[in-house]
mmCIF file of C-alpha atoms in Angstrom:
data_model
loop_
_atom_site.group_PDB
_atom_site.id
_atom_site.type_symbol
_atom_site.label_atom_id
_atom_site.label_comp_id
_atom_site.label_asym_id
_atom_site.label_seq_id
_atom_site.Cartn_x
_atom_site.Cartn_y
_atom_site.Cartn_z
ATOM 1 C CA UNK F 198 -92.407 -45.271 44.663
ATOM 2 C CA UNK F 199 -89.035 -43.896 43.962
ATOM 3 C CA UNK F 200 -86.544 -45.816 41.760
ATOM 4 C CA UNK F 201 -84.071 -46.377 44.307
ATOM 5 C CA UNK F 202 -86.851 -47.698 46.803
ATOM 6 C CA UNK F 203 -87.646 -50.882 44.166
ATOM 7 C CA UNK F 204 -86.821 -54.278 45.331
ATOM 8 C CA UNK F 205 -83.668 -55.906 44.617
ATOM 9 C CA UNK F 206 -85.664 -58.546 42.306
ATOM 10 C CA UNK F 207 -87.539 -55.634 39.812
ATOM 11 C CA UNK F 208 -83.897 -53.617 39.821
ATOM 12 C CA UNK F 209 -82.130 -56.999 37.857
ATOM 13 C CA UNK F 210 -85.220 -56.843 35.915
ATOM 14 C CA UNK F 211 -84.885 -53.633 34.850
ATOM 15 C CA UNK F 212 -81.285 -54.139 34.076
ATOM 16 C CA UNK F 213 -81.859 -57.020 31.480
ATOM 17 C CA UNK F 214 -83.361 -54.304 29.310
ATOM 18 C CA UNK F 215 -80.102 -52.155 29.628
ATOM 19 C CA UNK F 216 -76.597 -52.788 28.019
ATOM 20 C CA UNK F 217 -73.537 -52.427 30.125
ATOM 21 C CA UNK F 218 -72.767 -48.567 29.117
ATOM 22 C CA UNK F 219 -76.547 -47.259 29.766
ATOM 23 C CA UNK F 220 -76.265 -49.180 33.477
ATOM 24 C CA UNK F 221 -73.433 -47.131 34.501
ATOM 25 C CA UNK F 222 -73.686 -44.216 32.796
ATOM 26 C CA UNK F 223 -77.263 -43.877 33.941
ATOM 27 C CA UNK F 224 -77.589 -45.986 37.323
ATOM 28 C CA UNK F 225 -74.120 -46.164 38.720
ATOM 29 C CA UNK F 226 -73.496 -43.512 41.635
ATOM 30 C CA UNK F 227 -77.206 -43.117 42.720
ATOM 31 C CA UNK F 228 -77.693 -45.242 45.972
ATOM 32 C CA UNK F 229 -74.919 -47.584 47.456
ATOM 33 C CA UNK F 230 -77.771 -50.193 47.386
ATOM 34 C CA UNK F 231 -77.911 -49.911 43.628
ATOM 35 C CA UNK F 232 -73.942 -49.929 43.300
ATOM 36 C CA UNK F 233 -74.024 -53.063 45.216
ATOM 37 C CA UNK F 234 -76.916 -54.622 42.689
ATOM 38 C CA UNK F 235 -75.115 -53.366 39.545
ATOM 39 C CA UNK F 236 -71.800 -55.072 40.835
ATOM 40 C CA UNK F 237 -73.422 -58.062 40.975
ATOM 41 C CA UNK F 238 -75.549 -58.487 38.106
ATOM 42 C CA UNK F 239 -73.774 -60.757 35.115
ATOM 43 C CA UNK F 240 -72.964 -58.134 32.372
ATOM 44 C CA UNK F 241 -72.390 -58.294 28.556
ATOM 45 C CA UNK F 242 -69.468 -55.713 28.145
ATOM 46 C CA UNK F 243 -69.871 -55.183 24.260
ATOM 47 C CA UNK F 244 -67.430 -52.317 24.229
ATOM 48 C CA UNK F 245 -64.627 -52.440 27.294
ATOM 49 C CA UNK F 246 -63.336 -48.991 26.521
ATOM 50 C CA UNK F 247 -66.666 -47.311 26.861
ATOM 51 C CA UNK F 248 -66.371 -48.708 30.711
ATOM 52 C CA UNK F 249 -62.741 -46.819 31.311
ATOM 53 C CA UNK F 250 -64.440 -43.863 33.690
ATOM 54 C CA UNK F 251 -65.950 -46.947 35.748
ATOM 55 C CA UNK F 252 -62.778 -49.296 35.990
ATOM 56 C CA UNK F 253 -62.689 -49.009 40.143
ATOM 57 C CA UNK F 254 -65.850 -50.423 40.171
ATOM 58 C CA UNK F 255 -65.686 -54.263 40.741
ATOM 59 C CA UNK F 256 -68.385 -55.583 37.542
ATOM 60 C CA UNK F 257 -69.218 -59.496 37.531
ATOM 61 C CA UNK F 258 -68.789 -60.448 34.140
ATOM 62 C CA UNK F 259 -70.401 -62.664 31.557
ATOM 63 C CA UNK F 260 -69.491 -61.792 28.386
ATOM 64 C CA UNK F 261 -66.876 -59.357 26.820
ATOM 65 C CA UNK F 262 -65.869 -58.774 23.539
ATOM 66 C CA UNK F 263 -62.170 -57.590 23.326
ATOM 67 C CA UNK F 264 -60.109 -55.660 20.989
ATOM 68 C CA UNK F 265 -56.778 -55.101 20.482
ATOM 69 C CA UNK F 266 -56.811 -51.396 21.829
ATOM 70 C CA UNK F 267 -58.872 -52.882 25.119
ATOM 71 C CA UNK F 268 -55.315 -54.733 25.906
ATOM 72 C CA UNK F 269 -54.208 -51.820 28.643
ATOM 73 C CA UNK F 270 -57.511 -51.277 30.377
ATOM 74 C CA UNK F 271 -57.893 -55.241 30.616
ATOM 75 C CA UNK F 272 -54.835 -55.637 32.122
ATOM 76 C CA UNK F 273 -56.154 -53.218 35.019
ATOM 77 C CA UNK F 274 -59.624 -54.196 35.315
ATOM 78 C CA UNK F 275 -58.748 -58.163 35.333
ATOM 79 C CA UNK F 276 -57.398 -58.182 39.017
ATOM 80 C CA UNK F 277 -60.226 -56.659 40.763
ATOM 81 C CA UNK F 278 -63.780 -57.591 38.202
ATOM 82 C CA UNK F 279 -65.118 -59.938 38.936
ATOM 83 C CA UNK F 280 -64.051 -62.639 36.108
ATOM 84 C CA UNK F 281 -65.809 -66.082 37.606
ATOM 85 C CA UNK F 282 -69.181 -65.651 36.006
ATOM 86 C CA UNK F 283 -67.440 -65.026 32.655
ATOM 87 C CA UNK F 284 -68.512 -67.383 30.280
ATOM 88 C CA UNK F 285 -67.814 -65.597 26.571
ATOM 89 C CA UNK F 286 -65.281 -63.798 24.764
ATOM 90 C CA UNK F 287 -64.995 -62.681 21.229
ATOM 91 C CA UNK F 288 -61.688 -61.509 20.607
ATOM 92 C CA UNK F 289 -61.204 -59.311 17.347
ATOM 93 C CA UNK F 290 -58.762 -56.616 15.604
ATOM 94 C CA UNK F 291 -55.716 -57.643 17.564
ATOM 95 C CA UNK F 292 -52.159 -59.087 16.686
ATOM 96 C CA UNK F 293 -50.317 -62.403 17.552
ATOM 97 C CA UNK F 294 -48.870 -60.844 20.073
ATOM 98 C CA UNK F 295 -51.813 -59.102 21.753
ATOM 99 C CA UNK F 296 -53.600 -62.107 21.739
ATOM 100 C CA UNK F 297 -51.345 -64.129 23.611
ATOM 101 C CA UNK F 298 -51.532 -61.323 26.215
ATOM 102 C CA UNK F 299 -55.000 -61.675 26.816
ATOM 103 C CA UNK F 300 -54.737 -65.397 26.854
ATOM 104 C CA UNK F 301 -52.440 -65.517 29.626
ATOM 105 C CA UNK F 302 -54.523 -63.455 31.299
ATOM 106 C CA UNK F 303 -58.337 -64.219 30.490
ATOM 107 C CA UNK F 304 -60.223 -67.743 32.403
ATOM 108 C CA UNK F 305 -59.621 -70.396 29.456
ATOM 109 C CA UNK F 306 -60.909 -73.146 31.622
ATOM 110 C CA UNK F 307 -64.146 -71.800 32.707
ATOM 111 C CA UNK F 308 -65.709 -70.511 29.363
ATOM 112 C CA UNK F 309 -68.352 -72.484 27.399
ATOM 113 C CA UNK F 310 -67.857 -69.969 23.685
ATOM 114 C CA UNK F 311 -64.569 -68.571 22.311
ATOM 115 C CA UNK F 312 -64.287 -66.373 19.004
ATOM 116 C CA UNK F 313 -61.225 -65.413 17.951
ATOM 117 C CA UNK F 314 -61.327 -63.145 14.067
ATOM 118 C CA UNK F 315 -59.033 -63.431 12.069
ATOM 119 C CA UNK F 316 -55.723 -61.969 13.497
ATOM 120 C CA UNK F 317 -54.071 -58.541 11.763
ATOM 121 C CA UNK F 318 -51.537 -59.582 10.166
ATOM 122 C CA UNK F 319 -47.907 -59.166 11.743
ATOM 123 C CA UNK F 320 -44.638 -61.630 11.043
ATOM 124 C CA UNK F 321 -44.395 -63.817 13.496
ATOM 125 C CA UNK F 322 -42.394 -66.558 13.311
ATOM 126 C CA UNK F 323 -44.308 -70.013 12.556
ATOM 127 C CA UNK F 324 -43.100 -71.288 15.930
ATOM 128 C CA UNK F 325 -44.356 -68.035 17.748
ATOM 129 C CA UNK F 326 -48.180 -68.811 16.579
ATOM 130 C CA UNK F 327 -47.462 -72.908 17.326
ATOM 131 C CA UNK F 328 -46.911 -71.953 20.783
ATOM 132 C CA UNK F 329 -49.944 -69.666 20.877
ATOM 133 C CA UNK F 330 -52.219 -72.213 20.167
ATOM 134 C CA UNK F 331 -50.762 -75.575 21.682
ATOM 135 C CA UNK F 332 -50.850 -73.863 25.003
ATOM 136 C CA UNK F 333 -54.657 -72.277 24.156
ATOM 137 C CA UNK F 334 -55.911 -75.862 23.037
ATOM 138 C CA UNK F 335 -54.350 -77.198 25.998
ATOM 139 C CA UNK F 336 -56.010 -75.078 28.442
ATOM 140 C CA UNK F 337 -59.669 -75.733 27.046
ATOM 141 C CA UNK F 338 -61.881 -77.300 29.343
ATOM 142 C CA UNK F 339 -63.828 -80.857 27.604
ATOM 143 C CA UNK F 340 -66.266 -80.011 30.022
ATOM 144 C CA UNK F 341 -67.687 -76.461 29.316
ATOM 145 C CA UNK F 342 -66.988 -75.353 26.408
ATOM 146 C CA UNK F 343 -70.097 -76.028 23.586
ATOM 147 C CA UNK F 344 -68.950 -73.021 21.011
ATOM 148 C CA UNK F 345 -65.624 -72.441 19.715
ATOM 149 C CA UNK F 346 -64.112 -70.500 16.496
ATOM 150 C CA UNK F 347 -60.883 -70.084 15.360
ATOM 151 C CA UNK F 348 -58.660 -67.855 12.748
ATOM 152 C CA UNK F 349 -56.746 -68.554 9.898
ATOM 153 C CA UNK F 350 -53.175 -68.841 12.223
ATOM 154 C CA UNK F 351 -54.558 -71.785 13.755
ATOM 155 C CA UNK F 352 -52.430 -73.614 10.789
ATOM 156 C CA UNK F 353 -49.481 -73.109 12.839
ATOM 157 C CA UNK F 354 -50.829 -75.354 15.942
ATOM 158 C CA UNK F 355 -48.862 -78.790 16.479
ATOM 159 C CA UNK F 356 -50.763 -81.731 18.257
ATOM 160 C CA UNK F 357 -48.043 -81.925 21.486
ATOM 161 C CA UNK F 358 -50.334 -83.924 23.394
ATOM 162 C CA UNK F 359 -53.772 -85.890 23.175
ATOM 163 C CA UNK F 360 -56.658 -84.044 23.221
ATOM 164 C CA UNK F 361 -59.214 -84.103 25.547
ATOM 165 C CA UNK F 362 -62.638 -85.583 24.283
ATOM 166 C CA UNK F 363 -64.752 -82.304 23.972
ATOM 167 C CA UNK F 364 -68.445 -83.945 24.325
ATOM 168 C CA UNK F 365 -70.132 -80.467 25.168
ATOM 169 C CA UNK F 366 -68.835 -78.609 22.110
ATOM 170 C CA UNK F 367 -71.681 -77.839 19.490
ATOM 171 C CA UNK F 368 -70.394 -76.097 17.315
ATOM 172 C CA UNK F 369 -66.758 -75.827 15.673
ATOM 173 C CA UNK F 370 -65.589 -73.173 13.135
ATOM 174 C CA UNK F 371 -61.805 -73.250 11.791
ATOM 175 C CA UNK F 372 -61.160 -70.453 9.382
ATOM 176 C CA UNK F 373 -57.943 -72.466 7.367
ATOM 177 C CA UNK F 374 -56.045 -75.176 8.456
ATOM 178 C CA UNK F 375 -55.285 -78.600 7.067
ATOM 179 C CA UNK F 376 -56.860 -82.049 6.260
ATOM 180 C CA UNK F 377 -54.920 -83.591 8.842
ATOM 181 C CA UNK F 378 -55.546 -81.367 11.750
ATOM 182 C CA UNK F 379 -58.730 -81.178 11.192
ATOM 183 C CA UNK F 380 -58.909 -84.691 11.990
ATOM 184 C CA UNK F 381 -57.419 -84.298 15.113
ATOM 185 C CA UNK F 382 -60.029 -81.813 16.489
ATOM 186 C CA UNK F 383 -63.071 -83.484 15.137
ATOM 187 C CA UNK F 384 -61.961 -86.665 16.584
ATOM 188 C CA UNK F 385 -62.593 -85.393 19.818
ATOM 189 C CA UNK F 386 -65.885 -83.559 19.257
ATOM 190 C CA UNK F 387 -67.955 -86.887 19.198
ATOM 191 C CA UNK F 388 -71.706 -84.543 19.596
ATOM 192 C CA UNK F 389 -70.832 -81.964 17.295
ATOM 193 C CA UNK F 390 -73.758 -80.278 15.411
ATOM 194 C CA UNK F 391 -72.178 -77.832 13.397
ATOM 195 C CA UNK F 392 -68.736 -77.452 11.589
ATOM 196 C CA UNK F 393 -67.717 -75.303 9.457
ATOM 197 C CA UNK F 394 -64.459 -75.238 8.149
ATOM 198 C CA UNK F 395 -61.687 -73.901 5.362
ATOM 199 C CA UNK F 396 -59.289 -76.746 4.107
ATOM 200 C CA UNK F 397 -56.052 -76.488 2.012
ATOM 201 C CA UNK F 398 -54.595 -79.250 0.252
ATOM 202 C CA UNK F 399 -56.324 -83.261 0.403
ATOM 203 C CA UNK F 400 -54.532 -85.257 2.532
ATOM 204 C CA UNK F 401 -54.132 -89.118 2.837
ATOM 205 C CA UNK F 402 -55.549 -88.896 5.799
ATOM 206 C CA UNK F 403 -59.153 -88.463 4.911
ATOM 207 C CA UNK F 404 -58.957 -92.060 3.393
ATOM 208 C CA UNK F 405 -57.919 -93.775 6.725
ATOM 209 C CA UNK F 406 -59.997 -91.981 8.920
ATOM 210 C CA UNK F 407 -63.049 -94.121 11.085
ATOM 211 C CA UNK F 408 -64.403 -90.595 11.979
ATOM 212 C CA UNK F 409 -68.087 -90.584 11.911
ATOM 213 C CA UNK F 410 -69.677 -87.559 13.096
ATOM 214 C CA UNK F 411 -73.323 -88.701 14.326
ATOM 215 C CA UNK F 412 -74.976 -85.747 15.294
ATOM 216 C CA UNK F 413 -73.693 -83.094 12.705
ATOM 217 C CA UNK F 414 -76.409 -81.551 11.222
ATOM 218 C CA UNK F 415 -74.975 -78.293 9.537
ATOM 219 C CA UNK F 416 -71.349 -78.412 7.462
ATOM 220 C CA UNK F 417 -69.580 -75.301 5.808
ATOM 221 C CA UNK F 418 -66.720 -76.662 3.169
ATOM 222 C CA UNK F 419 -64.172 -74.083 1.589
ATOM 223 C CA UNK F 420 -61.945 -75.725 -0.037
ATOM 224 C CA UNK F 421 -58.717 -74.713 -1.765
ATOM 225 C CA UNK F 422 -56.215 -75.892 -3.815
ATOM 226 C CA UNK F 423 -58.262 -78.119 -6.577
ATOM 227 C CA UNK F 424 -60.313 -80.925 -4.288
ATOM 228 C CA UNK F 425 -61.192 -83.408 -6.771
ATOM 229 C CA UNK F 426 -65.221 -84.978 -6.000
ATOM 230 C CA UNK F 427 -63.694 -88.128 -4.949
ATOM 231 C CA UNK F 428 -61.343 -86.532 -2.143
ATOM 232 C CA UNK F 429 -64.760 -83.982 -1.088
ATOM 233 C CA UNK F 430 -66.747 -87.692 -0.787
ATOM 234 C CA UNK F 431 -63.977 -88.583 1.920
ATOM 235 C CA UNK F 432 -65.080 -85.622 4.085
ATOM 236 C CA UNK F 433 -68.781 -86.359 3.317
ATOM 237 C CA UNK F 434 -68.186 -90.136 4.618
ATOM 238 C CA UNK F 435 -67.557 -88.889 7.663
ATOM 239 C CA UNK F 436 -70.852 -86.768 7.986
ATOM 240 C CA UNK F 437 -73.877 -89.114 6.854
ATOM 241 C CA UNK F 438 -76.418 -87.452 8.951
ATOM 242 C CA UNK F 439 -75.730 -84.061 7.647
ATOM 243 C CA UNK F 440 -79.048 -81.946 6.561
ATOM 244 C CA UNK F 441 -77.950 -78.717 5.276
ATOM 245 C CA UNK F 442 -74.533 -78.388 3.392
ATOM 246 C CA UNK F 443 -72.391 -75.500 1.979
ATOM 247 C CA UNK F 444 -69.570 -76.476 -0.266
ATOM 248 C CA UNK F 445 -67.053 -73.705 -1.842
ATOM 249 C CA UNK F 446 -64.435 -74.680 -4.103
ATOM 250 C CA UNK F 447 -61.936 -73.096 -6.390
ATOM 251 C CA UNK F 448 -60.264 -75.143 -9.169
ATOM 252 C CA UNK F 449 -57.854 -74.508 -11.888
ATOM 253 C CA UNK F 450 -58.172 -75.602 -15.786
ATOM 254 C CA UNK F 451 -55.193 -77.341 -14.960
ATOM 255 C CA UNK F 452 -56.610 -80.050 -13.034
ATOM 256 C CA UNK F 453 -59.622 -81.569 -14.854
ATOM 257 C CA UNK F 454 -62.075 -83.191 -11.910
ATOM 258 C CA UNK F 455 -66.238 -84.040 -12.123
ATOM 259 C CA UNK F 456 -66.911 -81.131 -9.885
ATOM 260 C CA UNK F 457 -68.592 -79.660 -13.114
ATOM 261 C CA UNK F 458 -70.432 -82.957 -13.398
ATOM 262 C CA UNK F 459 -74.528 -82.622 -12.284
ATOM 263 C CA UNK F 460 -75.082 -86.374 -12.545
ATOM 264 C CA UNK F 461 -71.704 -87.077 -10.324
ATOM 265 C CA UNK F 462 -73.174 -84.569 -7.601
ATOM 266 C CA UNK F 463 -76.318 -86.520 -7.576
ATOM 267 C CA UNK F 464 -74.452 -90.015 -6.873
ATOM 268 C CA UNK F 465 -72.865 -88.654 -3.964
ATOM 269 C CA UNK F 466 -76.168 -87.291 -2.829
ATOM 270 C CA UNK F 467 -77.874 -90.375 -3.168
ATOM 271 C CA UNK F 468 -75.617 -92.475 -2.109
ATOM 272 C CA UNK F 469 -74.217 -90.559 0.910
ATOM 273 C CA UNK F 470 -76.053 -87.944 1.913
ATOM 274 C CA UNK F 471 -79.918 -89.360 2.464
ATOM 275 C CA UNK F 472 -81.315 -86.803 4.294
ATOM 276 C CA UNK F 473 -79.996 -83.762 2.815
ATOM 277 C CA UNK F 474 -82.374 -80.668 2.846
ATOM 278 C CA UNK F 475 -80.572 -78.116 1.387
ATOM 279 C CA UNK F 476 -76.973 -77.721 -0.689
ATOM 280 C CA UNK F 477 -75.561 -74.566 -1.638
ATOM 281 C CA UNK F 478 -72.676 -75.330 -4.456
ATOM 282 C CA UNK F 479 -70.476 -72.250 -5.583
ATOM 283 C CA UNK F 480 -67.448 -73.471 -8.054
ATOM 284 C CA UNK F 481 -64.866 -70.942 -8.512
ATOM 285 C CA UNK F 482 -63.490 -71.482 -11.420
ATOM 286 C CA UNK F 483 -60.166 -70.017 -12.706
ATOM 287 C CA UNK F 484 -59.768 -70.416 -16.353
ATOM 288 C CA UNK F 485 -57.984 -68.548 -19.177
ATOM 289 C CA UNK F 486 -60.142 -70.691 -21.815
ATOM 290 C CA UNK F 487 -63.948 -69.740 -22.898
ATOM 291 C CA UNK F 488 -66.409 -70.216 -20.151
ATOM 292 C CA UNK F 489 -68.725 -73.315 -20.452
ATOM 293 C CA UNK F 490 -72.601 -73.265 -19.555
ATOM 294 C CA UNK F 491 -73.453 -74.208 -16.165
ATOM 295 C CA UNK F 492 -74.844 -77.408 -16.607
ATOM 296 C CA UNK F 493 -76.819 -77.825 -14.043
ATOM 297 C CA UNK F 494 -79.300 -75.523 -14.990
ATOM 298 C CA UNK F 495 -79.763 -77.908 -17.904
ATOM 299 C CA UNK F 496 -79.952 -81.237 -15.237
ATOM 300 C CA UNK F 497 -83.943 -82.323 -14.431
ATOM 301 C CA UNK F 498 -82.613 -83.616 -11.182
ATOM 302 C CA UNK F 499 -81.357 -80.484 -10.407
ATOM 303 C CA UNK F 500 -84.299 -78.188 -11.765
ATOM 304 C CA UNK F 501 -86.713 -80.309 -9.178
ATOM 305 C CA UNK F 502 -84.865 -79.755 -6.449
ATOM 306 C CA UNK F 503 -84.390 -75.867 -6.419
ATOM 307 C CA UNK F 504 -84.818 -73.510 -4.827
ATOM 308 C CA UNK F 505 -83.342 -76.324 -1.504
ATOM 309 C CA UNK F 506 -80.276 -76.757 -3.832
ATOM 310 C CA UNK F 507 -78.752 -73.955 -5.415
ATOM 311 C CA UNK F 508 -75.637 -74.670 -7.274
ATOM 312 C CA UNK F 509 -73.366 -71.428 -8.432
ATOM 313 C CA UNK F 510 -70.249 -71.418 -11.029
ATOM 314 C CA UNK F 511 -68.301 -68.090 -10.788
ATOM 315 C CA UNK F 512 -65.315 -67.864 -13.781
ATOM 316 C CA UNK F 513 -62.993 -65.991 -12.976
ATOM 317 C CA UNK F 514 -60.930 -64.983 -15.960
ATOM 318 C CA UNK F 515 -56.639 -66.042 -15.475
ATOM 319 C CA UNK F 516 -54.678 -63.250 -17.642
ATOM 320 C CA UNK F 517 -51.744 -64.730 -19.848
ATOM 321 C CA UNK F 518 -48.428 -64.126 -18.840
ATOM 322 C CA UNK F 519 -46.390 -62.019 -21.373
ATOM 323 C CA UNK F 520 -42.763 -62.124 -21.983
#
């Protein structure tokens, strides 16, 4: 039987097993029949300048990942693809001001992940990026999306309006932003299972909150700017249910805290955090005085419970200043 002569079912088949360039560069142009089939099967476009020589073709989309050079060719391709199927993006290696071209452009509403990398880095004004993301946030839909990450800029964004109560999303990742607008997000994401998140400074905030995050499983902690173990446990309130935690922290000699403190960790653990399975701990600690020994590798509580908890102090030496 010739390959043009299979039935419409054992083509899509086939075409699972294929990414987006080998379809066209290999199928595309044989029959109309097969045109037809290839124009309507749900494609992952990994690589949307590798598609250029087939732009006139009308693709049905379901995933694209997006770079800052794909901006053009998008632009083109985005009135006559078919975009309805789309459910994914990652966008990557792009500026502010790239970005907010393909967010004006790409289906917000409809998608169920978004990835956004960290953005190259241009000088926008504050208010440029605030605008950027109120109108993104504003545009996601409560009811699709399940997957979403976020880059560092996402500082910039200003709560305008309430938020919609996200019940879908899963999974939350927010590369730096602060205490309080963290709040705000994870206030609305009532079945989250996984967060992972960079903080700066502690804010009074923590301390009022009633958040309790039921279903969160998973939680990723970098934290900046000299958390003290008291203002982590505020975060850790909030997560009870958690069963595999990451914490990174960087302190200063300057501000003396129990983050050093085995027997403190082990409170909190006890007393918070009754089903954890696994901790990873890395301390980053900037000093210009003569590095102490890690005591938890002297702690029996600590000792038993390797290698589920892993706890890891990195020194990093602060030179003098000379005048």
């Amino acid at each position: 039987m010739l390959f043009q002569n299979l039935s419409r079912e054992i083509l899509k088949r086939i075409l699972c097993y294929l990414t987006s360039e080998e379809i066209c560069r290999s199928l595309i142009g044989l029959t109309k029949n097969i045109d037809d089939i290839i124009q309507d099967y749900p494609m992952n476009i990994f690589c949307l300048s590798k598609m250029k020589p087939f732009e006139r073709y009308s693709f049905r989309c379901r995933m694209l990942i997006l770079t800052g050079s794909d901006l053009c060719i998008f632009q083109k391709i985005s009135s006559h693809w078919n975009l309805q199927s789309l459910r994914t993006i990652l966008l990557r290696k792009m500026n502010g001001l790239i970005l907010y071209s393909f967010l004006k452009i790409l289906p917000i509403e409809q998608l169920r992940t978004i990835i956004i990398k960290r953005l190259t880095w241009f000088y926008y004004p504050n208010e440029f990026y605030s605008e950027i993301w109120s109108n993104f946030i504003k545009r996601l839909n409560s009811d699709h999306l399940q997957y979403l990450s976020l880059p560092f800029h996402i500082c910039h964004w200003r709560k305008e309006h309430s938020l919609n109560l996200f019940f879908n999303l899963e999974s939350l990742t927010l590369e730096y932003i602060s205490s309080n607008q963290m709040l705000e997000l994870v206030n609305n994401t009532p079945n989250i299972q996984q967060l992972k998140v960079s903080l700066a400074q502690w804010h009074k905030a923590l301390v009022q909150s009633k958040v309790i995050l039921r279903k969160l499983s998973y939680l990723e902690l970098t934290l900046y700017d000299n958390w003290s173990l008291q203002e982590i446990e505020h975060i850790i309130r909030m997560c009870p249910y958690v069963q595999y935690l990451i914490v990174k922290l960087e302190v200063c000699d300057e501000v003396v805290t129990e983050v050093f403190e085995p027997n403190a960790w082990q409170r909190l653990i006890e007393e918070k955090l009754t089903g954890l399975i696994s901790l990873y701990l890395q301390i980053n600690h900037i000093t210009s005085r003569e590095y102490e020994e890690n005591r938890f590798d002297q702690n029996e509580y600590w000792n038993r419970r390797k290698p589920k908890f892993q706890v890891t102090i990195k020194h990093i030496r602060r030179l003098e200043k000379f005048f």
